[in-house]
Coordinates of C-alpha atoms in Angstrom, one line a residue:
Chain A
M1 CA 96.6 -64.4 -54.6
T2 CA 97.1 -61.0 -53.7
V3 CA 97.6 -60.6 -58.1
Q4 CA 94.3 -62.6 -59.4
M5 CA 93.2 -59.6 -56.3
I6 CA 95.1 -57.2 -57.9
F7 CA 93.7 -58.4 -61.4
L8 CA 89.5 -58.6 -60.2
A9 CA 89.4 -55.0 -59.0
F10 CA 91.6 -54.1 -61.9
F11 CA 88.4 -55.6 -64.1
G12 CA 85.9 -55.2 -61.5
G13 CA 87.0 -51.1 -61.3
A14 CA 86.6 -51.8 -65.4
A15 CA 83.2 -52.9 -65.5
V16 CA 82.0 -50.2 -63.7
W17 CA 83.5 -47.3 -65.1
F18 CA 83.0 -49.1 -68.7
G19 CA 79.4 -49.4 -67.4
V20 CA 79.6 -45.5 -66.7
V21 CA 80.9 -44.1 -69.5
V22 CA 77.8 -45.9 -71.2
F23 CA 76.2 -42.8 -70.3
R24 CA 78.0 -39.9 -70.3
T25 CA 79.0 -41.0 -74.3
H26 CA 75.9 -38.5 -76.4
S27 CA 76.6 -41.4 -79.2
M28 CA 74.6 -44.1 -79.4
V29 CA 77.0 -47.1 -80.7
R30 CA 80.2 -46.0 -78.1
S31 CA 77.4 -46.1 -75.3
A32 CA 76.5 -49.9 -76.7
L33 CA 80.2 -50.6 -76.8
A34 CA 80.7 -49.1 -73.3
L35 CA 78.1 -52.2 -72.3
L36 CA 79.9 -54.1 -74.8
F37 CA 83.3 -54.0 -73.2
S38 CA 81.6 -53.7 -68.7
Q39 CA 80.1 -56.9 -70.1
T40 CA 83.8 -58.2 -70.9
A41 CA 85.0 -57.2 -68.1
I42 CA 83.1 -59.4 -66.6
G43 CA 84.2 -62.2 -68.3
A44 CA 87.7 -61.6 -67.4
M45 CA 86.9 -60.9 -63.3
F46 CA 85.3 -64.9 -64.4
L47 CA 88.7 -66.0 -65.4
V48 CA 90.7 -64.3 -62.7
M49 CA 88.8 -66.1 -60.3
Q50 CA 89.1 -69.7 -62.4
A51 CA 85.9 -70.3 -64.0
E52 CA 87.0 -70.6 -67.3
F53 CA 84.7 -71.8 -69.4
L54 CA 81.9 -69.0 -67.9
G55 CA 84.7 -66.8 -68.4
V56 CA 84.6 -67.6 -72.1
L57 CA 81.2 -68.4 -73.1
Q58 CA 80.4 -64.0 -71.1
I59 CA 83.1 -63.0 -73.2
M60 CA 81.4 -65.3 -76.0
M61 CA 78.2 -63.6 -75.7
M62 CA 78.4 -60.0 -75.2
A63 CA 80.5 -59.1 -77.9
T64 CA 77.6 -60.3 -80.2
E65 CA 74.0 -59.7 -78.1
M66 CA 76.1 -56.1 -77.6
S67 CA 76.8 -55.4 -81.2
I68 CA 73.2 -56.4 -82.4
M69 CA 71.5 -53.7 -79.4
A70 CA 73.9 -51.6 -80.8
I71 CA 72.2 -50.9 -85.1
F72 CA 68.7 -51.0 -82.9
M73 CA 69.5 -48.2 -81.6
V74 CA 70.4 -46.3 -83.9
M75 CA 68.0 -47.4 -86.2
F76 CA 65.4 -46.3 -83.5
M77 CA 66.7 -43.5 -81.8
M78 CA 67.0 -39.8 -84.0
D79 CA 71.1 -38.6 -83.2
P80 CA 72.9 -42.1 -82.9
G81 CA 76.2 -40.8 -83.9
G82 CA 76.2 -38.6 -80.8
L83 CA 76.5 -34.2 -82.6
G84 CA 73.8 -33.3 -81.3
G85 CA 74.7 -33.6 -77.8
M86 CA 72.5 -35.4 -76.6
D87 CA 72.1 -36.8 -73.3
M88 CA 71.8 -39.6 -72.3
S89 CA 69.9 -39.6 -68.7
H90 CA 66.9 -39.3 -68.3
Q91 CA 64.3 -39.5 -65.5
K92 CA 67.1 -38.1 -63.2
R93 CA 64.9 -38.0 -59.9
F94 CA 63.7 -41.9 -60.2
S95 CA 66.8 -43.4 -61.3
I96 CA 69.2 -42.3 -59.4
G97 CA 67.3 -42.3 -56.8
A98 CA 66.7 -47.1 -58.5
G99 CA 69.7 -46.6 -58.4
V100 CA 70.8 -46.4 -55.1
S101 CA 68.1 -48.0 -53.9
A102 CA 69.7 -50.5 -56.1
A103 CA 73.3 -50.4 -55.0
V104 CA 72.3 -50.7 -51.5
V105 CA 70.4 -53.9 -52.0
A106 CA 73.3 -55.3 -53.8
I107 CA 75.9 -54.4 -50.9
A108 CA 73.8 -55.0 -48.2
V109 CA 73.3 -58.7 -50.4
A110 CA 77.6 -59.3 -50.9
L111 CA 77.9 -58.6 -46.8
L112 CA 75.4 -60.5 -45.2
S113 CA 75.2 -63.0 -46.7
D114 CA 77.0 -66.3 -45.5
W115 CA 79.0 -66.6 -48.7
G116 CA 80.8 -70.1 -46.9
P117 CA 84.4 -70.5 -46.5
A118 CA 86.7 -69.3 -49.4
A119 CA 87.4 -72.0 -52.4
E120 CA 91.7 -71.9 -51.9
Q121 CA 92.2 -74.6 -54.9
V122 CA 89.7 -75.1 -57.4
V123 CA 89.4 -78.0 -59.5
D124 CA 91.2 -78.0 -63.2
A125 CA 88.7 -76.0 -66.0
E126 CA 88.2 -79.5 -67.9
A127 CA 86.5 -81.0 -64.7
Q128 CA 84.5 -77.7 -63.9
T129 CA 83.2 -77.7 -67.4
R130 CA 81.9 -81.3 -66.8
A131 CA 80.6 -80.9 -64.2
L132 CA 78.6 -77.6 -65.2
G133 CA 77.1 -79.9 -68.8
M134 CA 76.3 -82.0 -66.0
E135 CA 74.2 -80.3 -63.8
L136 CA 72.9 -78.3 -66.8
L137 CA 71.5 -82.0 -68.1
G138 CA 70.8 -83.2 -64.9
R139 CA 70.0 -81.7 -61.3
S140 CA 68.8 -77.8 -63.7
M141 CA 67.6 -79.7 -66.9
M142 CA 64.2 -78.8 -66.1
I143 CA 65.1 -74.8 -65.6
F144 CA 67.1 -73.7 -67.9
E145 CA 64.4 -76.6 -70.6
T146 CA 62.6 -74.2 -69.3
A147 CA 64.4 -70.8 -69.7
G148 CA 65.5 -72.7 -73.4
I149 CA 61.5 -73.3 -74.2
T150 CA 60.5 -69.0 -73.7
I151 CA 62.9 -67.6 -75.6
L152 CA 62.4 -69.7 -78.7
T153 CA 58.7 -69.1 -77.7
A154 CA 59.8 -64.9 -78.0
M155 CA 61.5 -65.7 -81.1
I156 CA 58.9 -66.8 -82.9
A157 CA 56.5 -64.5 -81.6
A158 CA 58.6 -62.0 -82.0
T159 CA 59.0 -63.3 -85.7
A160 CA 55.4 -63.3 -86.1
V161 CA 55.0 -59.7 -86.1
A162 CA 57.6 -59.4 -87.6
I163 CA 55.7 -61.2 -91.8
P164 CA 53.2 -58.0 -92.4
V165 CA 56.9 -56.1 -92.7
Q166 CA 58.9 -58.8 -95.0
N167 CA 55.8 -59.2 -97.1
L168 CA 55.4 -55.3 -98.3
S169 CA 59.3 -55.5 -99.0
S170 CA 58.7 -59.1 -100.9
K171 CA 55.7 -56.7 -103.1
D172 CA 57.8 -53.7 -103.2
D173 CA 60.7 -56.6 -105.1
K174 CA 57.8 -58.3 -106.8
E175 CA 56.8 -54.2 -108.6
A176 CA 60.6 -53.9 -108.5
S177 CA 61.4 -57.1 -111.1
E178 CA 58.2 -56.4 -113.1
Chain B
M1 CA 109.9 -70.2 -76.4
S2 CA 107.0 -71.5 -78.4
I3 CA 105.1 -68.1 -77.8
L4 CA 107.9 -67.0 -80.8
V5 CA 108.1 -69.7 -82.9
V6 CA 103.7 -69.2 -83.4
L7 CA 104.4 -65.4 -83.4
L8 CA 107.1 -66.0 -86.1
S9 CA 105.4 -69.0 -88.8
L10 CA 102.4 -66.7 -88.2
A11 CA 104.5 -63.7 -90.0
A12 CA 105.2 -66.2 -92.3
G13 CA 102.0 -67.2 -93.2
A14 CA 100.6 -63.7 -93.5
Y15 CA 102.9 -63.0 -96.3
A16 CA 102.9 -66.5 -97.8
L17 CA 98.3 -65.5 -97.8
A18 CA 99.1 -62.0 -98.8
V19 CA 101.4 -63.1 -102.0
I20 CA 98.5 -66.3 -102.8
E21 CA 96.0 -63.4 -102.4
R22 CA 97.7 -61.5 -104.8
W23 CA 98.4 -64.0 -107.1
A24 CA 94.6 -65.4 -107.4
V25 CA 93.1 -62.0 -107.4
H26 CA 95.8 -60.5 -110.0
G27 CA 96.8 -63.5 -111.8
H28 CA 100.5 -62.9 -111.5
L29 CA 103.0 -65.0 -109.4
S30 CA 104.8 -62.0 -107.1
L31 CA 107.1 -62.9 -104.1
T32 CA 108.0 -59.2 -103.4
G33 CA 105.1 -57.6 -104.3
P34 CA 103.1 -57.8 -101.0
A35 CA 106.9 -56.1 -100.3
W36 CA 106.5 -53.4 -101.7
A37 CA 102.5 -53.0 -101.5
A38 CA 103.4 -52.7 -97.2
L39 CA 106.2 -49.9 -98.2
A40 CA 104.1 -47.9 -99.8
L41 CA 101.2 -48.1 -97.2
L42 CA 103.6 -46.7 -94.5
G43 CA 105.2 -44.8 -96.1
R44 CA 101.3 -42.9 -96.7
E45 CA 99.7 -40.3 -96.1
S46 CA 97.4 -41.5 -93.2
L47 CA 93.3 -40.1 -93.9
L48 CA 90.8 -38.6 -91.4
A49 CA 87.8 -37.5 -92.0
R50 CA 86.3 -34.9 -91.0
K51 CA 83.6 -35.4 -87.9
S52 CA 84.8 -38.5 -87.7
D53 CA 84.2 -41.8 -84.1
R54 CA 88.5 -41.0 -83.7
L55 CA 88.5 -43.3 -80.8
F56 CA 87.0 -46.5 -82.6
F57 CA 88.5 -44.7 -85.7
E58 CA 91.8 -45.8 -85.2
L59 CA 90.6 -49.0 -82.7
G60 CA 88.8 -50.8 -85.7
P61 CA 92.1 -52.1 -86.9
V62 CA 93.9 -52.7 -83.4
L63 CA 90.4 -54.2 -82.4
L64 CA 90.2 -56.5 -85.4
L65 CA 94.6 -58.2 -85.6
V66 CA 93.9 -59.0 -81.0
A67 CA 91.1 -60.8 -82.3
G68 CA 92.6 -63.0 -84.8
L69 CA 96.2 -62.8 -82.5
M70 CA 93.2 -64.5 -79.8
A71 CA 92.5 -67.6 -81.8
V72 CA 95.8 -68.3 -83.2
A73 CA 96.5 -68.8 -79.3
V74 CA 94.8 -72.1 -78.9
I75 CA 95.8 -74.0 -82.5
P76 CA 98.0 -76.7 -81.8
L77 CA 101.1 -76.3 -84.7
A78 CA 102.5 -79.3 -83.1
P79 CA 102.4 -81.3 -79.9
G80 CA 103.5 -78.5 -77.8
L81 CA 103.7 -75.6 -80.0
I82 CA 101.4 -73.9 -79.4
I83 CA 100.3 -70.4 -77.2
T84 CA 98.1 -71.6 -75.0
D85 CA 96.6 -74.9 -74.8
L86 CA 92.8 -73.9 -73.1
A87 CA 90.2 -76.4 -71.9
T88 CA 88.3 -74.9 -73.0
G89 CA 89.9 -74.1 -76.0
A90 CA 87.2 -74.5 -79.2
L91 CA 85.1 -72.3 -77.6
F92 CA 87.9 -69.8 -76.4
L93 CA 88.5 -70.0 -80.8
N94 CA 84.6 -68.9 -81.3
A95 CA 84.7 -66.2 -78.5
A96 CA 88.0 -64.4 -79.6
L97 CA 86.4 -64.4 -83.4
A98 CA 83.4 -62.7 -82.9
Y99 CA 85.2 -60.0 -81.2
V100 CA 85.0 -59.1 -85.3
L101 CA 81.8 -58.3 -86.2
V102 CA 82.6 -55.4 -82.9
A103 CA 86.4 -53.9 -84.7
L104 CA 83.8 -54.6 -88.3
I105 CA 81.5 -52.6 -86.5
M106 CA 83.7 -50.1 -84.9
A107 CA 86.3 -49.6 -88.2
G108 CA 82.6 -49.0 -89.8
W109 CA 81.2 -46.2 -87.5
G110 CA 83.9 -44.6 -86.9
P111 CA 85.7 -42.9 -90.8
N112 CA 81.6 -41.1 -90.8
G113 CA 81.3 -42.9 -94.0
A114 CA 78.5 -44.0 -95.4
Y115 CA 80.5 -46.6 -97.5
A116 CA 81.9 -48.3 -94.2
M117 CA 79.2 -47.6 -92.1
I118 CA 76.2 -50.3 -95.0
A119 CA 79.1 -52.1 -94.7
G120 CA 80.5 -52.5 -90.7
W121 CA 76.2 -52.8 -90.5
R122 CA 76.2 -55.7 -93.4
F123 CA 79.0 -58.2 -91.9
L124 CA 76.3 -57.2 -88.6
G125 CA 73.8 -59.3 -91.0
Q126 CA 76.1 -62.1 -92.5
F127 CA 77.2 -62.2 -89.1
I128 CA 73.4 -63.7 -87.8
A129 CA 73.4 -65.7 -90.7
Y130 CA 76.9 -67.7 -90.1
A131 CA 77.4 -67.8 -86.0
M132 CA 75.4 -70.6 -86.5
L133 CA 77.8 -72.7 -88.1
I134 CA 80.7 -71.9 -86.7
V135 CA 79.8 -73.3 -83.6
M136 CA 77.1 -75.9 -84.2
P137 CA 79.8 -78.0 -86.8
I138 CA 82.4 -77.5 -83.6
T139 CA 80.4 -78.4 -81.0
A140 CA 80.0 -81.8 -82.6
V141 CA 83.8 -82.4 -83.5
A142 CA 83.7 -81.6 -79.7
M143 CA 81.6 -84.7 -79.5
R144 CA 83.4 -86.7 -80.7
A145 CA 87.2 -85.7 -79.1
E146 CA 84.5 -85.7 -75.9
S147 CA 86.9 -82.1 -74.5
L148 CA 87.0 -78.7 -75.8
S149 CA 91.0 -78.5 -75.1
T150 CA 92.5 -78.2 -79.5
V151 CA 95.2 -80.8 -78.8
E152 CA 92.4 -82.9 -77.8
I153 CA 90.8 -82.4 -80.6
V154 CA 93.7 -83.2 -83.2
A155 CA 94.5 -86.3 -80.7
S156 CA 90.6 -88.0 -80.8
Q157 CA 91.8 -88.1 -85.6
E158 CA 94.1 -90.3 -84.7
Q159 CA 93.0 -93.1 -86.5
L160 CA 90.3 -90.9 -88.9
W161 CA 90.0 -87.1 -90.0
N162 CA 87.0 -85.3 -89.2
V163 CA 86.3 -84.6 -92.7
L164 CA 85.8 -88.7 -93.4
Y165 CA 83.9 -88.4 -90.0
Q166 CA 81.6 -86.2 -90.4
P167 CA 81.6 -84.4 -94.2
M168 CA 78.7 -82.5 -93.6
G169 CA 80.0 -80.4 -90.7
F170 CA 83.4 -79.9 -92.1
I171 CA 81.9 -78.5 -95.0
L172 CA 79.2 -76.4 -93.0
F173 CA 82.0 -75.0 -91.1
V174 CA 84.2 -74.2 -94.5
V175 CA 81.6 -72.0 -95.6
A176 CA 80.6 -70.6 -92.5
A177 CA 84.3 -69.0 -91.6
M178 CA 84.5 -67.4 -95.1
G179 CA 81.6 -65.6 -93.7
L180 CA 83.0 -64.9 -91.3
A181 CA 86.4 -63.8 -93.1
W182 CA 84.4 -61.6 -96.0
L183 CA 86.3 -63.9 -98.5
P184 CA 84.6 -63.5 -101.7
P185 CA 82.0 -64.5 -102.6
L186 CA 80.9 -63.2 -99.2
D187 CA 83.0 -60.9 -99.4
L188 CA 80.4 -58.0 -98.6
P189 CA 82.2 -55.5 -96.1
D190 CA 84.8 -54.6 -98.8
A191 CA 82.8 -55.6 -102.2
T192 CA 84.6 -53.8 -104.1
G193 CA 83.3 -52.7 -106.8
E194 CA 80.1 -51.6 -105.2
L195 CA 80.9 -50.4 -101.7
A196 CA 84.5 -49.1 -103.8
G197 CA 86.5 -51.2 -100.4
G198 CA 83.3 -51.0 -97.3
V199 CA 84.8 -50.9 -94.2
E200 CA 88.4 -49.8 -95.8
A201 CA 87.2 -47.2 -97.9
E202 CA 88.1 -44.3 -95.5
Y203 CA 91.7 -46.7 -94.2
T204 CA 94.9 -45.0 -95.9
G205 CA 98.3 -45.7 -94.8
V206 CA 99.4 -46.9 -91.5
R207 CA 95.9 -47.6 -90.6
L208 CA 95.2 -49.8 -93.5
A209 CA 98.2 -52.5 -93.1
V210 CA 97.2 -53.6 -89.3
L211 CA 93.9 -53.3 -91.2
R212 CA 94.6 -55.6 -94.3
L213 CA 98.0 -57.2 -91.8
A214 CA 94.6 -58.6 -89.2
R215 CA 92.7 -59.9 -91.7
M216 CA 95.6 -62.1 -93.4
V217 CA 95.6 -62.9 -89.7
I218 CA 91.6 -64.6 -89.3
I219 CA 92.2 -65.6 -92.4
L220 CA 95.0 -67.8 -91.3
A221 CA 93.3 -68.6 -87.9
L222 CA 90.2 -69.5 -89.1
A223 CA 92.5 -71.9 -92.2
G224 CA 94.4 -73.6 -88.6
A225 CA 90.8 -73.9 -86.7
T226 CA 89.2 -75.9 -90.1
V227 CA 92.8 -78.3 -90.4
T228 CA 92.3 -78.7 -86.5
F229 CA 89.4 -79.1 -86.3
Y230 CA 88.7 -81.9 -89.6
L231 CA 91.8 -82.5 -91.1
G232 CA 93.9 -83.7 -88.6
G233 CA 95.5 -80.8 -87.2
W234 CA 99.7 -81.5 -86.7
L235 CA 98.4 -85.3 -88.0
G236 CA 100.3 -87.0 -90.8
P237 CA 103.4 -89.5 -92.1
W238 CA 107.1 -89.0 -93.5
L239 CA 107.1 -85.1 -92.4
P240 CA 107.0 -83.9 -88.9
P241 CA 103.9 -82.3 -87.2
W242 CA 104.9 -78.7 -88.3
A243 CA 105.8 -79.0 -91.3
W244 CA 101.9 -81.3 -91.6
S245 CA 100.6 -78.1 -90.2
A246 CA 101.7 -75.8 -91.9
I247 CA 101.1 -77.1 -95.8
K248 CA 98.1 -78.0 -95.0
I249 CA 97.4 -74.6 -93.4
L250 CA 98.1 -73.3 -96.7
V251 CA 96.4 -75.3 -98.4
V252 CA 93.4 -74.8 -96.9
A253 CA 94.0 -70.6 -96.6
A254 CA 95.2 -70.4 -100.3
A255 CA 91.4 -73.4 -101.6
M256 CA 89.0 -70.7 -99.6
L257 CA 90.7 -67.0 -100.9
S258 CA 90.5 -68.8 -104.3
V259 CA 87.7 -70.5 -105.0
G260 CA 84.8 -67.9 -104.1
R261 CA 85.8 -66.3 -106.7
Y262 CA 84.8 -68.0 -109.4
M263 CA 81.2 -66.6 -107.8
P264 CA 78.7 -64.5 -107.6
R265 CA 78.2 -61.2 -104.6
I266 CA 76.0 -63.5 -102.1
R267 CA 73.4 -60.5 -100.4
E268 CA 73.0 -60.7 -96.8
A269 CA 69.5 -61.1 -97.2
R270 CA 69.6 -64.2 -99.6
Y271 CA 72.5 -65.7 -97.1
L272 CA 70.5 -65.3 -93.8
A273 CA 67.6 -67.8 -95.8
L274 CA 70.1 -70.4 -97.2
S275 CA 72.6 -70.4 -93.5
W276 CA 68.9 -70.7 -91.1
K277 CA 66.5 -72.4 -93.4
L278 CA 68.8 -75.1 -94.1
G279 CA 72.8 -74.9 -92.7
I280 CA 71.0 -75.2 -88.9
S281 CA 69.1 -77.5 -90.0
L282 CA 72.3 -79.9 -92.0
A283 CA 74.6 -78.4 -89.2
L284 CA 71.6 -80.2 -86.5
A285 CA 70.8 -83.7 -88.3
N286 CA 75.2 -83.2 -88.7
I287 CA 74.9 -83.6 -84.5
F288 CA 72.5 -86.1 -84.3
V289 CA 74.3 -88.2 -87.6
V290 CA 78.1 -87.6 -84.8
G291 CA 76.1 -88.4 -81.8
V292 CA 74.8 -91.3 -82.9
I293 CA 78.0 -92.8 -85.2
A294 CA 80.2 -91.9 -81.0
L295 CA 77.8 -94.0 -79.1
V296 CA 77.7 -97.3 -81.4
V297 CA 81.5 -97.2 -83.6
P298 CA 83.3 -96.5 -81.2
I299 CA 86.7 -95.1 -83.5

């Protein structure tokens, strides 16, 4: 149990530290990848807590999502490499206030909720995966399907918005080939 | 003990693969060639570009190697000969190989060179094309095995290998795996003759040696995954299980290394269109067909 606690604290600390690095660095790519490794550390925390499927899923999803975010950050920012020493933080007073109040709320929830007795024995990973599948396709099916349809709608909408740009590029291609 | 055996066979496999790749590219077989090339790389000066992102530059090849090794950890070579038999092995393999993308972006961004950077971002485009086609065929494989454990997946093919049970999934997976390992014709990140080596362009000496080794490990991991998921893993008559694993993995890796060399390189936009319009439809059909077969004829 204590070894587990040490690892949990280590990965928790790593997650927070990488979270700080996101705003301390000047480079957009470093910022995005720091966020990625912060999320990976949270995935490792799941693994330490023996929630194998959730941990592996978190580690897998974040790698791709944050990499895709990185390219958008590079495309839209004027100084993606941070060679000009750009500051990542802005609206400082508002951000500090929002950050502190969010932290207070999170700590209050952590301390004041009734979490029930801590589980000493955990069912093995295979049973967990099975239970998770049953949950996703049973009681929680409606919620997850709604979320899925929402994401699909957003994807179609985003593609629809992008279509004029695609037409322009295909016209360019046609002109180039002529 | 089994960790040591797997790592040693991985080293041997990587060397064999280097010999095969040399054979496929230059057309003559040399057993000592890769050893001399590696020695030369180790002795060469390791250059560092000006104004590079030093951290990413150094970490890129290392992360690539770590990702490959993590993927190898869940591939069974024989009953009991596996580094760790995770209950979520098939998913873990994906999670490990997702960091190939991160490593290549780091290695591309790090040296502050145009060729490398373009190559790194190109791989992101390529990733969006192949990613779903790695995961969706594995879903169908896991459906048949009723488990994500790689050992269970091999055991489920006792009666009939998955390559016959779900041939469409096999083809989709192998093509996507070649995209993941940036093998020709999907070799946009190094694109020899077009991007001057791409991600490899700015690397020299020891760092390049690590990068090339990592790539060999990734190809081996993907060949191992193909064998585990579709070609019955260690199953086979007469020979001992480890020998079957070794033969199958080397044959698949050799095929992946040599077949694509006779095709023109595919642009990432075209690869994306093909993958999403044709590939994902086929992968969904594959999942459906496998689901129906699994329910109707239990083999």
